[in-house]
Tab-separated table of C-alpha atoms and ligand atoms in Angstrom:
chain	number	residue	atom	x	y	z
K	1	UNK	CA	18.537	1.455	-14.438
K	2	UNK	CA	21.290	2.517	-11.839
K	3	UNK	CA	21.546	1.268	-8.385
K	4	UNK	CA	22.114	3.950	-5.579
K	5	UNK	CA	24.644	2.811	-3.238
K	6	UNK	CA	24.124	4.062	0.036
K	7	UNK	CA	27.418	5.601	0.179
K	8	UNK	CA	26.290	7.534	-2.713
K	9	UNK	CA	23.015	8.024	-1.430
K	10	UNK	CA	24.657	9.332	2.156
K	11	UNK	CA	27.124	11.936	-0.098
K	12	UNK	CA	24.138	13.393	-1.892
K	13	UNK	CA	21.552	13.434	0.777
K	14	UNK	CA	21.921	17.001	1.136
K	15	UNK	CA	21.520	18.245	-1.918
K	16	UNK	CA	18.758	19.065	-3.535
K	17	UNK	CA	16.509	16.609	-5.165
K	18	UNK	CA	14.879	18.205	-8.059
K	19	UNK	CA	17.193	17.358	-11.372
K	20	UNK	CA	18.700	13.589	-9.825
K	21	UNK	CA	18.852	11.169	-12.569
K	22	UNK	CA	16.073	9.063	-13.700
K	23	UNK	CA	16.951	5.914	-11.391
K	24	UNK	CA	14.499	3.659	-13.359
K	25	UNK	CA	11.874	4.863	-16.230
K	26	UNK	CA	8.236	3.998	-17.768
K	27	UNK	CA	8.702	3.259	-21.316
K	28	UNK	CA	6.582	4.474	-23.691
K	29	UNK	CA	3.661	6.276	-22.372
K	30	UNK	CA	3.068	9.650	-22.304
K	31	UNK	CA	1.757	11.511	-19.230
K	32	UNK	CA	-0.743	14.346	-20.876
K	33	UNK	CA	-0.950	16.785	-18.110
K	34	UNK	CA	-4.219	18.886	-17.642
K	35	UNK	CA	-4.581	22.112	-20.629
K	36	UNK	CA	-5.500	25.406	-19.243
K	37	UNK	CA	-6.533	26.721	-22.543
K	38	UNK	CA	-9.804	23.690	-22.281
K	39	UNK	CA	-9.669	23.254	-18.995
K	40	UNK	CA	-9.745	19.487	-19.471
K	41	UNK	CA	-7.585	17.221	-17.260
K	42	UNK	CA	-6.951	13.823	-17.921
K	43	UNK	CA	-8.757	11.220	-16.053
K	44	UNK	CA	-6.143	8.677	-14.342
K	45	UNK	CA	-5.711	5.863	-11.802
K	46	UNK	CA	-2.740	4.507	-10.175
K	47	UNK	CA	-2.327	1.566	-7.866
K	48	UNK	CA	0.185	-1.060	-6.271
K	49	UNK	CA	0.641	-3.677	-9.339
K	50	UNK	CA	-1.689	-6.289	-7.580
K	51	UNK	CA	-4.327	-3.876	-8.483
K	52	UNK	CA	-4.863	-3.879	-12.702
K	53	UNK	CA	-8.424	-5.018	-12.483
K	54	UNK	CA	-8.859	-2.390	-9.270
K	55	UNK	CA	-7.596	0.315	-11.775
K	56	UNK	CA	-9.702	-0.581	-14.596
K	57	UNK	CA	-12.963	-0.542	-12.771
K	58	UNK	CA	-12.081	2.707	-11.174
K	59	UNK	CA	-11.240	4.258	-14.516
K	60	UNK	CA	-14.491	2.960	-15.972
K	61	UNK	CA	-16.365	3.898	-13.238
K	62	UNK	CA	-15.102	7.534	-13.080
K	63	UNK	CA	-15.490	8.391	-16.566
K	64	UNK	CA	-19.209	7.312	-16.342
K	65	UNK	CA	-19.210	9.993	-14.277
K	66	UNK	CA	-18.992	8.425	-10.545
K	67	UNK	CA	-17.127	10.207	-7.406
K	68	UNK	CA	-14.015	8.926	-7.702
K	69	UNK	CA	-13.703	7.775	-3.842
K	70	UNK	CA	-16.234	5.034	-4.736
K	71	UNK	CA	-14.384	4.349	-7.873
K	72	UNK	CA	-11.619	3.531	-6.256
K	73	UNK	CA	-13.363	1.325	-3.396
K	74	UNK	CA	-14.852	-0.599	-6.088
K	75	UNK	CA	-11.617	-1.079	-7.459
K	76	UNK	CA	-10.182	-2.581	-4.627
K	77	UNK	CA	-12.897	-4.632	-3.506
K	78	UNK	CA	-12.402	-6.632	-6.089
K	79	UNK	CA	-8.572	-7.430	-4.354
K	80	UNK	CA	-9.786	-7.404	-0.864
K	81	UNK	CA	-12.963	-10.600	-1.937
K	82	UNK	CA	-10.283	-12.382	-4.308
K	83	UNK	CA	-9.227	-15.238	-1.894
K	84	UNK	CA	-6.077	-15.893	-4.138
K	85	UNK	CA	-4.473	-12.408	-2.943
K	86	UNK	CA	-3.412	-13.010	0.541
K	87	UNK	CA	-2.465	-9.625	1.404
K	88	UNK	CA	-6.124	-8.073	1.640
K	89	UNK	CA	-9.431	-8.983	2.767
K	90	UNK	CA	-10.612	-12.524	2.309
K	91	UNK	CA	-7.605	-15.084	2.494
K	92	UNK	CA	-4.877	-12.265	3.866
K	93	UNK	CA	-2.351	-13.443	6.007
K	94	UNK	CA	-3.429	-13.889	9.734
K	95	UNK	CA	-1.685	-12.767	13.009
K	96	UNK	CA	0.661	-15.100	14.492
K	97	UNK	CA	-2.401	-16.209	16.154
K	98	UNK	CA	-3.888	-17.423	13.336
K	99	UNK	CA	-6.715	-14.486	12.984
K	100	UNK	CA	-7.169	-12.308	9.797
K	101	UNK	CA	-6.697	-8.527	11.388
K	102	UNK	CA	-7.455	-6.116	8.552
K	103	UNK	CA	-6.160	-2.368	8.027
K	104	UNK	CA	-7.681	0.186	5.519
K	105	UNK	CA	-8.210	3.597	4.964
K	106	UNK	CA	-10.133	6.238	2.589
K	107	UNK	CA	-9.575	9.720	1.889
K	108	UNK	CA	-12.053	12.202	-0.472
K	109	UNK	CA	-10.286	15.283	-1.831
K	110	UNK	CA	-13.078	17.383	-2.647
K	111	UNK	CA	-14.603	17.091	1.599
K	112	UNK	CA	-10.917	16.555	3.113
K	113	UNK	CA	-12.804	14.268	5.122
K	114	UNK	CA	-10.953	10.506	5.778
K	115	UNK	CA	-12.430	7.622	7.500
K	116	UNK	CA	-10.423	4.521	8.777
K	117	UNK	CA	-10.357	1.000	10.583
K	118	UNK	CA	-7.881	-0.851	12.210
K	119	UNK	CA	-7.317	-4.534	13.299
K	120	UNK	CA	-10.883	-5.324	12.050
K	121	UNK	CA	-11.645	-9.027	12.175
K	122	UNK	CA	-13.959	-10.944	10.010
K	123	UNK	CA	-15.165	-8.163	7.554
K	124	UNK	CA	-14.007	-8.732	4.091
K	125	UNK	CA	-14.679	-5.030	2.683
K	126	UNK	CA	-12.714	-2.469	5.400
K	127	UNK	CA	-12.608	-0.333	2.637
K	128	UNK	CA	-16.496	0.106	2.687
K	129	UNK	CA	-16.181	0.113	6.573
K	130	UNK	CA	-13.689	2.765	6.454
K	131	UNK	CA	-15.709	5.127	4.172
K	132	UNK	CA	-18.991	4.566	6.593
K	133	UNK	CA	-16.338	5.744	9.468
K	134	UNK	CA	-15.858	8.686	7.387
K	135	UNK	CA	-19.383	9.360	6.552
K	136	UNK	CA	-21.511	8.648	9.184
K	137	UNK	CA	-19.416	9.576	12.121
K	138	UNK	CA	-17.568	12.569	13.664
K	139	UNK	CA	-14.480	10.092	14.159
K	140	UNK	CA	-11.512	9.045	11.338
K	141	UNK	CA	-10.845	5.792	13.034
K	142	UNK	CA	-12.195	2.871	14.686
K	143	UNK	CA	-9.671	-0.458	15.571
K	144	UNK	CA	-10.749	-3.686	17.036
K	145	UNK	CA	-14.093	-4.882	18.297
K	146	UNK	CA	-15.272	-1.006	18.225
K	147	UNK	CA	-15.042	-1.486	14.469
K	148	UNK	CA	-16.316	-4.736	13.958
K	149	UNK	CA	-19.445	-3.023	16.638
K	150	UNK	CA	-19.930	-0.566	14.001
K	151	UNK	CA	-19.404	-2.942	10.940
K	152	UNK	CA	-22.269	-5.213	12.518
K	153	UNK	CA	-24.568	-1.920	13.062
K	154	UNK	CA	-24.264	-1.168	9.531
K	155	UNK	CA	-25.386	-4.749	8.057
K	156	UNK	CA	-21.774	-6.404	6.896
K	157	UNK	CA	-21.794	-10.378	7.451
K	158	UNK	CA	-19.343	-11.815	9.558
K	159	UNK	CA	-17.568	-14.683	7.997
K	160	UNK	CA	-14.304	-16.274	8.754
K	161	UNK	CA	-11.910	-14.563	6.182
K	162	UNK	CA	-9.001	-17.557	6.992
K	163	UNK	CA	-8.979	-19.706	3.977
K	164	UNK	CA	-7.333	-23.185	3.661
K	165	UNK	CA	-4.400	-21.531	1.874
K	166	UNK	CA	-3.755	-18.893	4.421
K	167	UNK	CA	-4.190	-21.738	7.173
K	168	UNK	CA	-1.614	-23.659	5.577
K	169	UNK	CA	0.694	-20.573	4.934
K	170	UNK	CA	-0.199	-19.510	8.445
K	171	UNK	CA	0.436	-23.701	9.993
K	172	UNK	CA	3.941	-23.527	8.426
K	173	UNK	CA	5.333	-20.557	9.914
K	174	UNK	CA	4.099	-21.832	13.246
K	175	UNK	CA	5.024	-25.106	13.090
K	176	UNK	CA	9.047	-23.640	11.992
K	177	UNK	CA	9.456	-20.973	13.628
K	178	UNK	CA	11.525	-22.693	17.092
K	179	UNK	CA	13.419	-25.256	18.319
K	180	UNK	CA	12.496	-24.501	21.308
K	181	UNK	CA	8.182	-25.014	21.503
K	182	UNK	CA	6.889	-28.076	20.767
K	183	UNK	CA	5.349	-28.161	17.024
K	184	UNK	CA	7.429	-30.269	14.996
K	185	UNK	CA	8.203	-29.152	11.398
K	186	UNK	CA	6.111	-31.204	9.075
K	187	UNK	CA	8.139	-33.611	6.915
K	188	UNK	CA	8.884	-31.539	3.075
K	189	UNK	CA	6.499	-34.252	1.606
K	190	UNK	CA	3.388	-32.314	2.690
K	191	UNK	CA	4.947	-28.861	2.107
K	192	UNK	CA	3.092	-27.568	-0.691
K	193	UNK	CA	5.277	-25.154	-2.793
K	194	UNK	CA	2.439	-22.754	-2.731
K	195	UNK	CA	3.190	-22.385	1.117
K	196	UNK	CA	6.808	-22.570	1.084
K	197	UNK	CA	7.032	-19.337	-1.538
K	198	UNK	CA	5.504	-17.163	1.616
K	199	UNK	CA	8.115	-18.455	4.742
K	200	UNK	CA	9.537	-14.708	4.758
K	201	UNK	CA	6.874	-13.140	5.837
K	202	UNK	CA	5.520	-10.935	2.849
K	203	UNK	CA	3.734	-7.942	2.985
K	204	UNK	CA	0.920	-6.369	1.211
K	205	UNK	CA	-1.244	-4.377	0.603
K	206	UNK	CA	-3.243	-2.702	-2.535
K	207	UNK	CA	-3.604	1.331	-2.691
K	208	UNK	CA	-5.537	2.934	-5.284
K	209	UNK	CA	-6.046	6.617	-6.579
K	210	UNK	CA	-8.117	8.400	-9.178
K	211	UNK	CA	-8.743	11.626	-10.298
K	212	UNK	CA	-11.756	12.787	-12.089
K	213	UNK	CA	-11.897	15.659	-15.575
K	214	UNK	CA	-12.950	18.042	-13.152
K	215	UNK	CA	-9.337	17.759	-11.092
K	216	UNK	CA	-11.167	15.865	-7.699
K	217	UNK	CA	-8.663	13.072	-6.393
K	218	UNK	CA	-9.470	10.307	-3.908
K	219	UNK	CA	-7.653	7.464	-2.718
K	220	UNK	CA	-7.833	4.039	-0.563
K	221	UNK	CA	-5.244	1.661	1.407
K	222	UNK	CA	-6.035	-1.784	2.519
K	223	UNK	CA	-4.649	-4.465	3.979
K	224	UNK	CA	-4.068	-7.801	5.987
K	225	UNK	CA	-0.993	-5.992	7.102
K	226	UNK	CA	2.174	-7.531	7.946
K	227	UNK	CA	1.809	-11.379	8.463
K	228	UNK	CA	1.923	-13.185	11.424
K	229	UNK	CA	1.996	-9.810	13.781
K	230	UNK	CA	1.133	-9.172	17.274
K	231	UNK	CA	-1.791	-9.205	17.537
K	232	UNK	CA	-3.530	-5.543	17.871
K	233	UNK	CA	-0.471	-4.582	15.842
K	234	UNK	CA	-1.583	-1.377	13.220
K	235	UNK	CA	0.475	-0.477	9.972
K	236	UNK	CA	0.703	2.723	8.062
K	237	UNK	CA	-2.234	1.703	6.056
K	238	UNK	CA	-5.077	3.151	7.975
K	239	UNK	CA	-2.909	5.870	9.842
K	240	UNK	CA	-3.949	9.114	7.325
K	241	UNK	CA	-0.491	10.995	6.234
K	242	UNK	CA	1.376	7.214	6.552
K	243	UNK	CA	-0.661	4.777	4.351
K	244	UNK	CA	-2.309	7.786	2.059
K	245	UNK	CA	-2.554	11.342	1.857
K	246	UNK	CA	-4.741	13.768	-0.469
K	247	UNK	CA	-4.868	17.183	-0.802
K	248	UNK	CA	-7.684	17.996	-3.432
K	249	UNK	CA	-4.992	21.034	-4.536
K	250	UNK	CA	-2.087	19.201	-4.702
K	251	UNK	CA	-1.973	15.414	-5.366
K	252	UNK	CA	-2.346	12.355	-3.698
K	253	UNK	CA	0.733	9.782	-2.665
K	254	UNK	CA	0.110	6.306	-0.683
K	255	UNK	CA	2.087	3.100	0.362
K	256	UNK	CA	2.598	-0.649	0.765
K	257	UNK	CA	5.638	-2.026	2.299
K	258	UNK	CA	6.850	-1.677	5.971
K	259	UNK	CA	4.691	0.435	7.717
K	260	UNK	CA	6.625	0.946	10.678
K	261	UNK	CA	8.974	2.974	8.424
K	262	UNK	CA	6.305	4.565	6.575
K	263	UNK	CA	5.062	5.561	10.245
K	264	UNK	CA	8.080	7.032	11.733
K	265	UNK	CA	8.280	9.429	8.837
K	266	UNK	CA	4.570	9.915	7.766
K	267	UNK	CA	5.610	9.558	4.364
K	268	UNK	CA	2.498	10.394	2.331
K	269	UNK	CA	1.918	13.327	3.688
K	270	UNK	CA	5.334	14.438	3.594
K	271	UNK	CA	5.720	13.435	0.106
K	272	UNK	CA	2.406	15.634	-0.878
K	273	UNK	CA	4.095	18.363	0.972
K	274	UNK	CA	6.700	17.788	-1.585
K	275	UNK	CA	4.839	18.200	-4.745
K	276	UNK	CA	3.326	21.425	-3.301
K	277	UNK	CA	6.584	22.666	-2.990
K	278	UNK	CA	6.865	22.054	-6.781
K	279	UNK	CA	8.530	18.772	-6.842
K	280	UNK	CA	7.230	16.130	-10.018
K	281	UNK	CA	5.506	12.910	-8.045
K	282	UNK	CA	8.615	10.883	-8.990
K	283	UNK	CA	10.911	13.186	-7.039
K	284	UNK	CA	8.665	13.966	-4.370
K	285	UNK	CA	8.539	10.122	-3.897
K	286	UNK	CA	12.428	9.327	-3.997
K	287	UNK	CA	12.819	11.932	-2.205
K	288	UNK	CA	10.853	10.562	0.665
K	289	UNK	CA	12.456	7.052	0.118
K	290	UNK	CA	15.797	8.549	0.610
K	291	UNK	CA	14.663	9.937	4.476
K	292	UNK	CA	13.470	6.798	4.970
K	293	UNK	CA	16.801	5.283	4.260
K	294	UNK	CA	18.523	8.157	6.271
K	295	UNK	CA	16.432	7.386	9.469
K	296	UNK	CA	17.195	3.360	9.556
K	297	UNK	CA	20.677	3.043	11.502
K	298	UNK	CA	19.095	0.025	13.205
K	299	UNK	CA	21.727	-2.712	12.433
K	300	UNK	CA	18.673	-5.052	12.406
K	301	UNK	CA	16.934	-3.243	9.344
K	302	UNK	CA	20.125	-2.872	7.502
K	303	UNK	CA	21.945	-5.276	4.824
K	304	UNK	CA	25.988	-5.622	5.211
K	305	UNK	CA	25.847	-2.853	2.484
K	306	UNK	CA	24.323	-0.630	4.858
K	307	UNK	CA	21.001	-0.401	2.487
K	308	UNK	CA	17.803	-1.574	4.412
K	309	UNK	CA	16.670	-4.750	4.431
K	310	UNK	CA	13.256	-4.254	3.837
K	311	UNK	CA	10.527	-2.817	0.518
K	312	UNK	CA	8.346	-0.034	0.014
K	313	UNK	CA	6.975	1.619	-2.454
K	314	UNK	CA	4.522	4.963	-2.886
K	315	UNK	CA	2.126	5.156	-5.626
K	316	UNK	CA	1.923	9.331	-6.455
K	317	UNK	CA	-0.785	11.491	-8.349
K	318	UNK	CA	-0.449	15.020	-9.010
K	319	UNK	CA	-3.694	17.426	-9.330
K	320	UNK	CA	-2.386	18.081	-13.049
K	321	UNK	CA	-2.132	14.501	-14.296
K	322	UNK	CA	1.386	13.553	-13.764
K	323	UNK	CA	2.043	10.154	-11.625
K	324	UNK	CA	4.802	7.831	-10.293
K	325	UNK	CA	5.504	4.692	-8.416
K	326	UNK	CA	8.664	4.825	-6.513
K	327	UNK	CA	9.732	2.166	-4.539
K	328	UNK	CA	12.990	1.317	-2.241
K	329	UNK	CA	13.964	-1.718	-4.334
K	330	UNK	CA	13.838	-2.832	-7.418
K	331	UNK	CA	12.709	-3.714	-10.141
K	332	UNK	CA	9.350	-2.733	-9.414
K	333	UNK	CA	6.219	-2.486	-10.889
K	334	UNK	CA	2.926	-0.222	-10.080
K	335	UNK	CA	-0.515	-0.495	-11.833
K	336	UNK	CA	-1.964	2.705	-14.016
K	337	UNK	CA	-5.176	2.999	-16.160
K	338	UNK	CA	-6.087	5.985	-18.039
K	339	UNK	CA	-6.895	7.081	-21.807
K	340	UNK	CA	-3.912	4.562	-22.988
K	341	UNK	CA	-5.161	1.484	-21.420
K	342	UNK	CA	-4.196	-0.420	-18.022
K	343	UNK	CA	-1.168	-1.878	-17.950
K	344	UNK	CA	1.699	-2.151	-15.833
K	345	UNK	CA	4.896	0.473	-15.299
K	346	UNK	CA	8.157	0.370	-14.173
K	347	UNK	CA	8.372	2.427	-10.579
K	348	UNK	CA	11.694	4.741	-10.334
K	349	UNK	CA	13.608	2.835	-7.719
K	350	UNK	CA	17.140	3.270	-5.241
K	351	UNK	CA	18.407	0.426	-5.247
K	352	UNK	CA	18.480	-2.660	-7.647
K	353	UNK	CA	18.571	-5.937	-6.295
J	1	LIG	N1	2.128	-1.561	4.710
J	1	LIG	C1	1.468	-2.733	5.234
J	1	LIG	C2	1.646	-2.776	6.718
J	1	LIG	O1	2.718	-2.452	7.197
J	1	LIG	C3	1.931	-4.017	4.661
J	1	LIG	C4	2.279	-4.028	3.224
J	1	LIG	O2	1.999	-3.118	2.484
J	1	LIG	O3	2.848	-4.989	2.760
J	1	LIG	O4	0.732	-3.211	7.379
């Protein structure tokens, strides 16, 4: 795999796209593409990598013949009640106040319809929250105690989604983060290693797409969101054309990573725009990583090498089958199950660490 320099990603910005190297590669696995002659397509979901068992339920539940919007909810509320994963639902990462805020999103290709919720306390499926939006009213998205109003109206229990490990995570940035307040930083005889491994703040976030025989896509994004934000702070996960994008025609494309870069470039939607401009998901999606690097001059986002100092990564499915992950640095890897089994694959990436 080759890394892109940004001096050799600023002398080639211009040019077209279509026909750059393969910057990284999936081994081994074909990508059958739908046959005109039968009019069979193949039947295919993609996630970020934290989602394998997210894909495999999908898959299973799409070829039994389900829509493949609640496929892929299925598939990822199995991420957002696993209280090991701490960037979704039950034991995410709070906000620097300590409080779980959750982000997610759903969009059905066959309607065009979306649904969404933002900062959403205390409900461990936003996922299902965000489809109800989407269903059963005229709106796309609901944030804050409007949400949790609505949540409440349509049965989900209330629990406290902070576990012990998040609390602990959460305790140690706190009690670190200044000289200058008064919580002292606990002796490294209680620091569990466990908590240590998330001081810098990770992100994440699980995304998951499907498309059915008959060609319908869907997809979902949902989060905790970036830990330890300001409170009332949104990502690009439940922002539709930022966190995910489908167009029923075309293909589908969404994110995890920094969502305030993903937002000031509304990089699904762009990258969707892409493909129906002809480009293969891999290209559409470099292509989009490669505007996000030209539109980050902020000293405070970049490395000495001028690259940025921050991930993310799209997960892209075309209408005829083909798919990608693509992600800013790597290596990488992104989560696919289809008619070859789940496993993971490499994502095509810019720059190597
Ligand atoms: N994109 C998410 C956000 O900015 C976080 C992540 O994917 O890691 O809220």
């Amino acid at each position: 795999m080759s890394t892109l320099s940004r001096r050799r990603f600023l002398s080639t910005a211009g040019a077209a796209v279509v026909g750059l190297p393969l910057l990284s590669k999936s081994e081994g696995y074909a990508q059958p593409v739908s046959d005109a002659s039968t009019g069979t397509r193949p039947v295919r979901v993609v996630s970020s990598a934290n989602g394998q068992e997210a894909t495999r339920t999908a898959y299973e539940m799409i070829t039994a013949g389900r829509d493949p919007l609640d496929a892929v909810i299925a598939g990822v509320n199995i991420v957002e009640d696993d209280p090991e994963d701490t960037s979704v639902g039950l034991g995410g990462l709070p906000n620097e106040d300590g409080v779980v805020e959750l982000d997610a999103a759903v969009m059905h290709g066959p309607t065009h319809r979306a649904g969404a919720v933002a900062s959403l306390q205390n409900i461990r499926n936003p996922s299902k929250v965000a489809k109800l939006v989407m269903e059963q009213t005229d709106h796309v998205l609901l944030v804050g105690e409007g949400a949790l109003r609505f949540a409440r109206a349509h049965g989900f229990t209330e629990e406290d989604l902070l576990t012990a490990k998040a609390r602990g995570i959460w305790l140690y940035w706190k009690q670190t983060l200044s000289e200058r307040d008064d919580w002292l930083t606990p002796p490294d005889s209680v620091l569990d290693a466990d908590v240590a491994e998330f001081f810098n703040r990770p992100t994440g976030t699980i995304h998951c797409a499907g498309i059915n025989s008959a060609g319908d896509m869907s997809c979902v994004t949902t989060t905790s969101g970036l830990s330890f934000k300001i409170p009332g702070r949104v990502g690009d996960s439940p922002i539709i054309g930022a966190g995910l994008y489908v167009d029923n025609a075309i293909g589908s494309c969404g994110s995890t990573g920094r969502g305030e870069a993903n937002l000031q470039n509304l990089c699904s939607f762009a990258a969707v725009e892409l493909m129906r401009n002809g480009m293969s998901p891999k290209d559409a999606g470099i292509e989009i990583l490669r505007r996000v690097v030209a539109h980050t001059t902020e000293k405070r986002l970049l490395r000495d090498d001028g690259s940025p100092n921050f991930g993310l990564k799209f997960y892209l499915l075309a209408k005829d089958g083909r798919y990608a992950g693509v992600s800013m640095w790597g290596p990488a890897r992104y989560s696919v199950t289809d008619e070859q089994g789940t496993r993971h694959e490499d994502c095509a990436v810019l720059y190597e660490r």
